[in-house]
Coordinates of C-alpha atoms in Angstrom, one line a residue:
X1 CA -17.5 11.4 54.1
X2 CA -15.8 13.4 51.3
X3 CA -13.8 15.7 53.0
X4 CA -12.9 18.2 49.5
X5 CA -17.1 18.7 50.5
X6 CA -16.7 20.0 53.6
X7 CA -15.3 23.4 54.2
X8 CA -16.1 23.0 58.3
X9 CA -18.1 20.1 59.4
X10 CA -19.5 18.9 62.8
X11 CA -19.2 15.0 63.3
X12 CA -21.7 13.6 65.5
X13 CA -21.2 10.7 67.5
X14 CA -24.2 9.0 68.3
X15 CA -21.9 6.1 69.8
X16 CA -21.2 8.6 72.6
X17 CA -24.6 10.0 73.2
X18 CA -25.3 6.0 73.9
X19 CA -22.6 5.8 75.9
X20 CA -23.6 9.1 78.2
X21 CA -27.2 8.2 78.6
X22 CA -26.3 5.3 79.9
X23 CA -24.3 7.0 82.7
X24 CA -27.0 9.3 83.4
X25 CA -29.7 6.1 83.6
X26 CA -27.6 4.6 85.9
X27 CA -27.0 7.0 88.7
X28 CA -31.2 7.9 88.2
X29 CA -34.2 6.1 90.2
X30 CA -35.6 3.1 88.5
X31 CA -38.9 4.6 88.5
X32 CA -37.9 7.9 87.5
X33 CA -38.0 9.1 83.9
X34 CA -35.4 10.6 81.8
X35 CA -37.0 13.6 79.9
X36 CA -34.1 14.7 77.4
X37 CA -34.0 18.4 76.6
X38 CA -33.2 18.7 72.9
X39 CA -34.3 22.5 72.5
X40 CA -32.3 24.7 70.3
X41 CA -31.8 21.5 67.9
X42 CA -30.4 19.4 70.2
X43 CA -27.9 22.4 71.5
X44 CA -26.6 22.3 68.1
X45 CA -26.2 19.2 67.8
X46 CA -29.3 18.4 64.8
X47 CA -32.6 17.5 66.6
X48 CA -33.8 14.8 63.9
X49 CA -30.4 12.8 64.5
X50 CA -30.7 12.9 68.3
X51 CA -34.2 12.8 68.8
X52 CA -34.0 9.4 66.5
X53 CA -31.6 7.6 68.3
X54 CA -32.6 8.4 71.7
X55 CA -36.0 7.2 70.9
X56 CA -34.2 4.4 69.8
X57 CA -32.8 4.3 73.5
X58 CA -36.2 4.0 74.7
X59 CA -36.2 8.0 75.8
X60 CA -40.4 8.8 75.6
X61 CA -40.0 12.3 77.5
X62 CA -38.9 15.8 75.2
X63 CA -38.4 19.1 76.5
X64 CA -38.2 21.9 73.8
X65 CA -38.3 25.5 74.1
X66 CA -41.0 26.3 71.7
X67 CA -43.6 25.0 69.4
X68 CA -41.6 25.2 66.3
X69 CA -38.9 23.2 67.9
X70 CA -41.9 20.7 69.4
X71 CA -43.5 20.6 66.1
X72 CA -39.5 19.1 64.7
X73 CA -39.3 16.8 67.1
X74 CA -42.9 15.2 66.4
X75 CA -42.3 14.6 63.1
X76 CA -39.3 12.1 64.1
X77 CA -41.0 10.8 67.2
X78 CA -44.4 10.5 66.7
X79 CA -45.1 8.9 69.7
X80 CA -43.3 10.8 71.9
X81 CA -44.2 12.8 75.4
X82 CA -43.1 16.5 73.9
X83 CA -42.8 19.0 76.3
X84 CA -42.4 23.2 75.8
X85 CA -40.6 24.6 78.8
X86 CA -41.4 28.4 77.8
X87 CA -43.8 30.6 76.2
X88 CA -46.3 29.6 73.4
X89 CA -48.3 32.8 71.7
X90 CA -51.6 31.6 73.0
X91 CA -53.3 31.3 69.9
X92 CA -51.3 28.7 68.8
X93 CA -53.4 26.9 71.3
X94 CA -55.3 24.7 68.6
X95 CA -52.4 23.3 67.3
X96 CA -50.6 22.7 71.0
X97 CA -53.8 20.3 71.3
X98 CA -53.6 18.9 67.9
X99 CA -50.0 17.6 67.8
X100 CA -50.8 16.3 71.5
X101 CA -47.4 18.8 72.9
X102 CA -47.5 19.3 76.7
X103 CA -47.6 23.4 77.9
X104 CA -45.8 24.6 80.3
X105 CA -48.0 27.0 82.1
X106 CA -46.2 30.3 84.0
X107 CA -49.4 32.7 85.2
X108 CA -52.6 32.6 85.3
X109 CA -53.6 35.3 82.6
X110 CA -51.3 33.1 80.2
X111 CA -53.7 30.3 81.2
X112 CA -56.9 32.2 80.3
X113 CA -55.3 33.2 77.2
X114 CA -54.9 29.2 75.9
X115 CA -58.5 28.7 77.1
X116 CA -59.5 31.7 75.1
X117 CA -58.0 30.4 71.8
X118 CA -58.2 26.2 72.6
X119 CA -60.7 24.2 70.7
X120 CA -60.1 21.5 73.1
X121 CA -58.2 21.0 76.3
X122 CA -54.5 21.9 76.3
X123 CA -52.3 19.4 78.6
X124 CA -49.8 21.3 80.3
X125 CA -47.5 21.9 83.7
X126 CA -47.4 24.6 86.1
X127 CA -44.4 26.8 86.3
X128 CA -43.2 27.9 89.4
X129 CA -40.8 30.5 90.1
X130 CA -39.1 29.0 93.3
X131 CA -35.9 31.2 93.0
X132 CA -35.2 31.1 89.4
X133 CA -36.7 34.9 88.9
X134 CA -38.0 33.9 85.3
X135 CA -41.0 33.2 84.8
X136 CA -43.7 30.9 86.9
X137 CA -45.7 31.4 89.7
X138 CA -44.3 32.6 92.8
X139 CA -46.4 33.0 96.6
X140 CA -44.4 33.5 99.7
X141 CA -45.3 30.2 101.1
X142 CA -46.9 26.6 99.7
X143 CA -50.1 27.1 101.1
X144 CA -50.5 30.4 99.2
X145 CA -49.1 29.6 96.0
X146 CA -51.5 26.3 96.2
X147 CA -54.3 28.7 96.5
X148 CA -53.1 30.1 93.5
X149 CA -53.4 27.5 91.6
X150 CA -56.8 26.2 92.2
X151 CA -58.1 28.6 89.3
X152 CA -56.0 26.3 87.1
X153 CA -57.9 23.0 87.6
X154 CA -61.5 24.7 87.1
X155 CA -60.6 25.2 83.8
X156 CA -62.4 23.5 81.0
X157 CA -59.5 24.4 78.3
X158 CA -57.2 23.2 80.6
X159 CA -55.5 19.8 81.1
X160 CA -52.8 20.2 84.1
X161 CA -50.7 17.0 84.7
X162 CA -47.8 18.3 86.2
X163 CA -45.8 20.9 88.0
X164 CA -42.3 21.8 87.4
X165 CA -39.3 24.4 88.1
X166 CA -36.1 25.1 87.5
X167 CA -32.8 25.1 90.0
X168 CA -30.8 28.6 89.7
X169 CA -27.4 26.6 91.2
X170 CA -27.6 23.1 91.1
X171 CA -24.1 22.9 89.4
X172 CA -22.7 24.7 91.9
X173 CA -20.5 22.8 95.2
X174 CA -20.8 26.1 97.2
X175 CA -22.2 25.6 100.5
X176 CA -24.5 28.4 100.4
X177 CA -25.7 27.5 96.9
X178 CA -26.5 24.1 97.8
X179 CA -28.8 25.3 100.8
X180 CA -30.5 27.7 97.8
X181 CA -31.2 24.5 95.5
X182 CA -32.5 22.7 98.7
X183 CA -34.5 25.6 99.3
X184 CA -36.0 25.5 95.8
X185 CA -36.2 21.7 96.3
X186 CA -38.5 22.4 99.4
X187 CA -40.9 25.1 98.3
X188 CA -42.2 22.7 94.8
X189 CA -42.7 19.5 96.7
X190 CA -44.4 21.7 99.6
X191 CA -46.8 23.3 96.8
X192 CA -47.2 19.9 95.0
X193 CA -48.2 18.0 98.4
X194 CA -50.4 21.3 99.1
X195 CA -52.2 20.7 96.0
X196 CA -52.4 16.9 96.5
X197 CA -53.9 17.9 100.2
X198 CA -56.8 19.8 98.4
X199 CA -57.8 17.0 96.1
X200 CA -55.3 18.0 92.9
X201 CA -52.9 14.9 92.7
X202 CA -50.4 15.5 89.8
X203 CA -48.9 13.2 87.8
X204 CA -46.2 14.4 87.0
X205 CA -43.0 17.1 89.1
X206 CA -40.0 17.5 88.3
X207 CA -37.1 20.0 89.2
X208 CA -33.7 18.1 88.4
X209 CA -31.5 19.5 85.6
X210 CA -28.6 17.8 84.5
X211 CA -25.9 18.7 87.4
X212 CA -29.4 18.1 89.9
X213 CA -30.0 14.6 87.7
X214 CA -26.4 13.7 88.4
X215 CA -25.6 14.6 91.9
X216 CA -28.7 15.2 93.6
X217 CA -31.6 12.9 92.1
X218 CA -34.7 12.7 94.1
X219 CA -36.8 9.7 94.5
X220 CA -40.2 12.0 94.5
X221 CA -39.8 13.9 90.8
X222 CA -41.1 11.5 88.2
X223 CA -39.0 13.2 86.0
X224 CA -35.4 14.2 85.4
X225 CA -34.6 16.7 83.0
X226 CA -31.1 15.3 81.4
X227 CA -29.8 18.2 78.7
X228 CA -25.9 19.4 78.3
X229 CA -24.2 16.5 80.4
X230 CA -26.4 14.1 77.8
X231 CA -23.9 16.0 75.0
X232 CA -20.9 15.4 76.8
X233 CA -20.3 18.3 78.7
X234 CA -19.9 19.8 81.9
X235 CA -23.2 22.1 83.5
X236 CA -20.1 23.8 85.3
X237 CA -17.0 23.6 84.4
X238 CA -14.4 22.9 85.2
X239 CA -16.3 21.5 88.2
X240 CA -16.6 17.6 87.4
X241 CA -19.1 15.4 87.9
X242 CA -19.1 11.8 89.2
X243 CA -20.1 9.8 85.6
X244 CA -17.7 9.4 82.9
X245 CA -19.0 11.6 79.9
X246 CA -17.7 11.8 76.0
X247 CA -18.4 14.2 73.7
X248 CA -21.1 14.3 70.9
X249 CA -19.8 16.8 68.6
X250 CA -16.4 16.9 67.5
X251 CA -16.0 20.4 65.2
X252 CA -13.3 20.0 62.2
X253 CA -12.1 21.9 59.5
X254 CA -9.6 21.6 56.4
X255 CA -6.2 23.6 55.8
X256 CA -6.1 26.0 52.6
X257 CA -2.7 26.6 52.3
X258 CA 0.4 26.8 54.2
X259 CA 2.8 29.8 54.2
X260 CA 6.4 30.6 55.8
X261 CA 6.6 34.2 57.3
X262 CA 9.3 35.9 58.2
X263 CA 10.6 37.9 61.9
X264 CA 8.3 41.1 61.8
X265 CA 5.7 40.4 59.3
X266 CA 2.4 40.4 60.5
X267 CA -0.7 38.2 60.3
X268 CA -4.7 39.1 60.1
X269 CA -7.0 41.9 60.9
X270 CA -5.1 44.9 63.0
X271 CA -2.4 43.3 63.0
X272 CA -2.6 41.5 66.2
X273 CA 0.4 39.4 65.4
X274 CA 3.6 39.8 64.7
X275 CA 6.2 37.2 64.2
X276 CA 9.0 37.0 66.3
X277 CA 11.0 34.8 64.2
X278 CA 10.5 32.8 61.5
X279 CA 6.8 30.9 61.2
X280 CA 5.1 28.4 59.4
X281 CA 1.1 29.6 59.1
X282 CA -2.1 27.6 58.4
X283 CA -5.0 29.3 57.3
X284 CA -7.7 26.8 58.2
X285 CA -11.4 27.5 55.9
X286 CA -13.5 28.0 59.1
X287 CA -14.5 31.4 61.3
X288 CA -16.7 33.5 63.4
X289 CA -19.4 32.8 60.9
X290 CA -19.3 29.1 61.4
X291 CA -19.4 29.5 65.2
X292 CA -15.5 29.7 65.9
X293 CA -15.6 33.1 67.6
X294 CA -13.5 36.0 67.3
X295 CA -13.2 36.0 71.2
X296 CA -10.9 33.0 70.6
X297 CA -8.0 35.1 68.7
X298 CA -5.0 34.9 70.0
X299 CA -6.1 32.4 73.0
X300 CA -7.4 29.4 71.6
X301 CA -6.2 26.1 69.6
X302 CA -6.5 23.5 67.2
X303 CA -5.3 20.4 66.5
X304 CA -3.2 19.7 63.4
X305 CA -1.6 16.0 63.5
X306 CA -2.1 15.3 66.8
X307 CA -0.5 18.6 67.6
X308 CA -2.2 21.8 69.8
X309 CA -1.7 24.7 67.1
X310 CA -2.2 28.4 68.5
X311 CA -4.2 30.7 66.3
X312 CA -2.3 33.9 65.9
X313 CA -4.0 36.9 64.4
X314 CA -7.7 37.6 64.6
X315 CA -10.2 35.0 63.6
X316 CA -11.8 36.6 60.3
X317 CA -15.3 35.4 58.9
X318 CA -14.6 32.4 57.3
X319 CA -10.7 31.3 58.2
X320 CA -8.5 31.3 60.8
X321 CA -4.7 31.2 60.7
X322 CA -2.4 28.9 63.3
X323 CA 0.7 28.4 63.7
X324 CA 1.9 25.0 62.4
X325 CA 5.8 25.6 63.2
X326 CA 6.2 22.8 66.2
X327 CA 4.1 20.0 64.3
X328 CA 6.6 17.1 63.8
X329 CA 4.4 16.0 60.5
X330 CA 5.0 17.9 57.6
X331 CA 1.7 20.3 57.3
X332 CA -0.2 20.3 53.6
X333 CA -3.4 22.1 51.9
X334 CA -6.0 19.5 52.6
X335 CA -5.0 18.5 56.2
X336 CA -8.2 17.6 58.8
X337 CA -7.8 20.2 61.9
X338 CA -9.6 19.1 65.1
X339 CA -11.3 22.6 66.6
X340 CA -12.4 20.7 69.6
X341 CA -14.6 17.7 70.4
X342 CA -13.6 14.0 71.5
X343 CA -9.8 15.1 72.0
X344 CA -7.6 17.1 74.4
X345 CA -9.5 20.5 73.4
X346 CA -12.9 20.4 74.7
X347 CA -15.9 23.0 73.7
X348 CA -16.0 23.4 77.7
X349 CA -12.4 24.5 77.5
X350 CA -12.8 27.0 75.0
X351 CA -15.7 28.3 76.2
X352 CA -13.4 28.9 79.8
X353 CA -11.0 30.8 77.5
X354 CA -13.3 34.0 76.9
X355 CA -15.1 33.3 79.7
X356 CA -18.9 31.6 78.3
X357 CA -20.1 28.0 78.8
X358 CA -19.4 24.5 76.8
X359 CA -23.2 25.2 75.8
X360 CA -23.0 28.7 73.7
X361 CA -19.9 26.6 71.8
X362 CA -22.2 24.2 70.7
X363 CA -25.7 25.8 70.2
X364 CA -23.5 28.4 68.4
X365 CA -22.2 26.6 65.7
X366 CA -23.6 27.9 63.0
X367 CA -26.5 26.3 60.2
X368 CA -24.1 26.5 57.6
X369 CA -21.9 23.9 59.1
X370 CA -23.1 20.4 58.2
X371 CA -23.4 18.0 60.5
X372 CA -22.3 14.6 59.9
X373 CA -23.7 11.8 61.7
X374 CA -21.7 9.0 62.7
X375 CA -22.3 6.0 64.8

């Protein structure tokens, strides 16, 4: 990599997405499934690059959030079980059959509408709403909501395989939000044994997100679906999680120019900040537009020789200033900064700075940022 090319770059390491999928593998059922969730390109991460290798990893099972996103991943794994956890505009129907993507199905009008539009049968899971308050179907008891369903199989336009939800908590050690995912837990496999009772025996149910994957796997889903602790990170931090994980995506950047400022002289938008003695000032060429956010000003910190640099002053557009003054190396235009990623500074951290999650620091970094695969 030419660094003089890069302005801000993300550096993926698809040495550690080995490295966590075979964590998560290991603590999973041998007959169960790993369906990895690569929606909003691979949480930032570059669907095409992921979706390669873990097909390369012997990973058959997608989950994307729409068909554009389905549509990406086919064209890198063309063999591949692709399925679209949300909405679809029902006449996009045809092509959901054409490119062979699974539906996820969440009422029964929405159902009727893929029929209307489908040339040929749609394959696709039920939703259900067991305590997410989303979207899926959602009866006061199995029996009920089985009854619900039945319209479902009659359907020509209709291939149902599966059934599926999603835990509210699961990353949660709180007694009384472990009895809620148990709960949850409960009310699908009653509905999917309900449905099995009146002749409808599904092939597919799963339920298990990443935390659920990790510390709760159950032998009955045929399918867990793996997505942020496949990255590296924490569902919850900073509650941790019995697997040893490494991040994907390290974010880096490249010093402009170094400055000395003086006691009183002030750096940045609104003046924020205001040395209290004499300072030695990075600007680094990456901002709020690239993903760093503004939030961060004045809280978080970068790396600069091995060295955890405050910023000081507001985080502008496209640069951010920190203060250099405690690194022992003498600091030069051109020097690599470390934003966070494989290292002491962790997107999970800064994301606990302004209060957000590990996962809106990495789906956030902008499409302008390159990212640079290495193995």
């Amino acid at each position: 990599m030419k660094r003089v090319l890069h302005r801000a770059w993300a550096e993926i390491d698809l040495s550690a997405l080995d490295h966590n999928i075979k964590e998560v593998k290991a603590v999973l059922p041998k007959k169960m499934e790993l369906m990895a969730v690569v929606k909003a390109n691979a949480y930032g991460h570059g669907d095409e690059a992921v979706c390669k290798r873990l097909a390369e990893l012997g990973v058959k099972w997608f989950a994307v959030s729409n068909l554009e996103e389905a549509l990406s991943v086919r064209k890198v794994c063309p063999d591949a079980e692709i399925f679209i956890l949300g909405y679809t505009p029902p006449e996009c129907a045809e092509d959901i059959a054409k490119y062979n993507i699974i539906q996820g199905v969440m009422s029964l009008e929405y159902a009727e509408e893929l029929c209307r539009y489908a040339a040929e049968p749609v394959r696709c899971h039920i939703k259900l709403d067991t305590g997410m308050g989303r979207i899926g179907f959602r009866s006061k008891n199995a029996n009920a909501c089985a009854e619900e369903l039945l319209p479902l199989f009659a359907m020509e336009k209709l291939s149902v395989e599966g059934i599926y939800t999603h835990f509210a908590a699961a990353d949660s050690p709180e007694d009384d939000d472990i009895k809620y995912t148990e709960m949850q837990e409960k009310r699908i496999f009653d509905v999917y044994d309900r449905l099995a009772e009146l002749g409808h025996k599904l092939s597919h149910i799963h339920c298990m997100n990443s935390a659920a994957s990790i510390v709760r796997p159950n032998e009955k889903c045929t399918l867990a679906r793996v997505g942020i602790v496949m990255y590296g990170l924490l569902p919850n931090y900073p509650v941790e999680l019995p697997i040893d994980l490494r991040p994907v995506m390290t974010f880096k950047s490249v010093i402009s120019q170094v400055k000395e400022i003086e006691e009183g002289d002030s750096v940045s938008y609104g003046r924020t900040y205001t040395a209290e003695s004499t300072r030695r000032v990075a600007t680094v060429t990456v901002g709020y537009a690239d993903g760093y956010a503004r939030l961060l000003s004045g809280k978080g910190k970068a790396l600069v020789h091995g060295t955890a640099c405050p910023i000081v002053g507001r985080v502008c557009m496209d640069q951010l200033m920190l203060d250099v003054t405690d690194v022992s190396e003498e600091v030069r235009s051109g020097d690599e900064v470390t934003l966070f990623g494989d290292c002491e500074i962790t997107a999970d951290h800064l994301a606990s700075l302004y209060g957000t999650i590990g996962y809106e620091i990495v789906c956030g970094i902008s499409k302008r940022v390159p990212r640079i695969v290495i193995e």
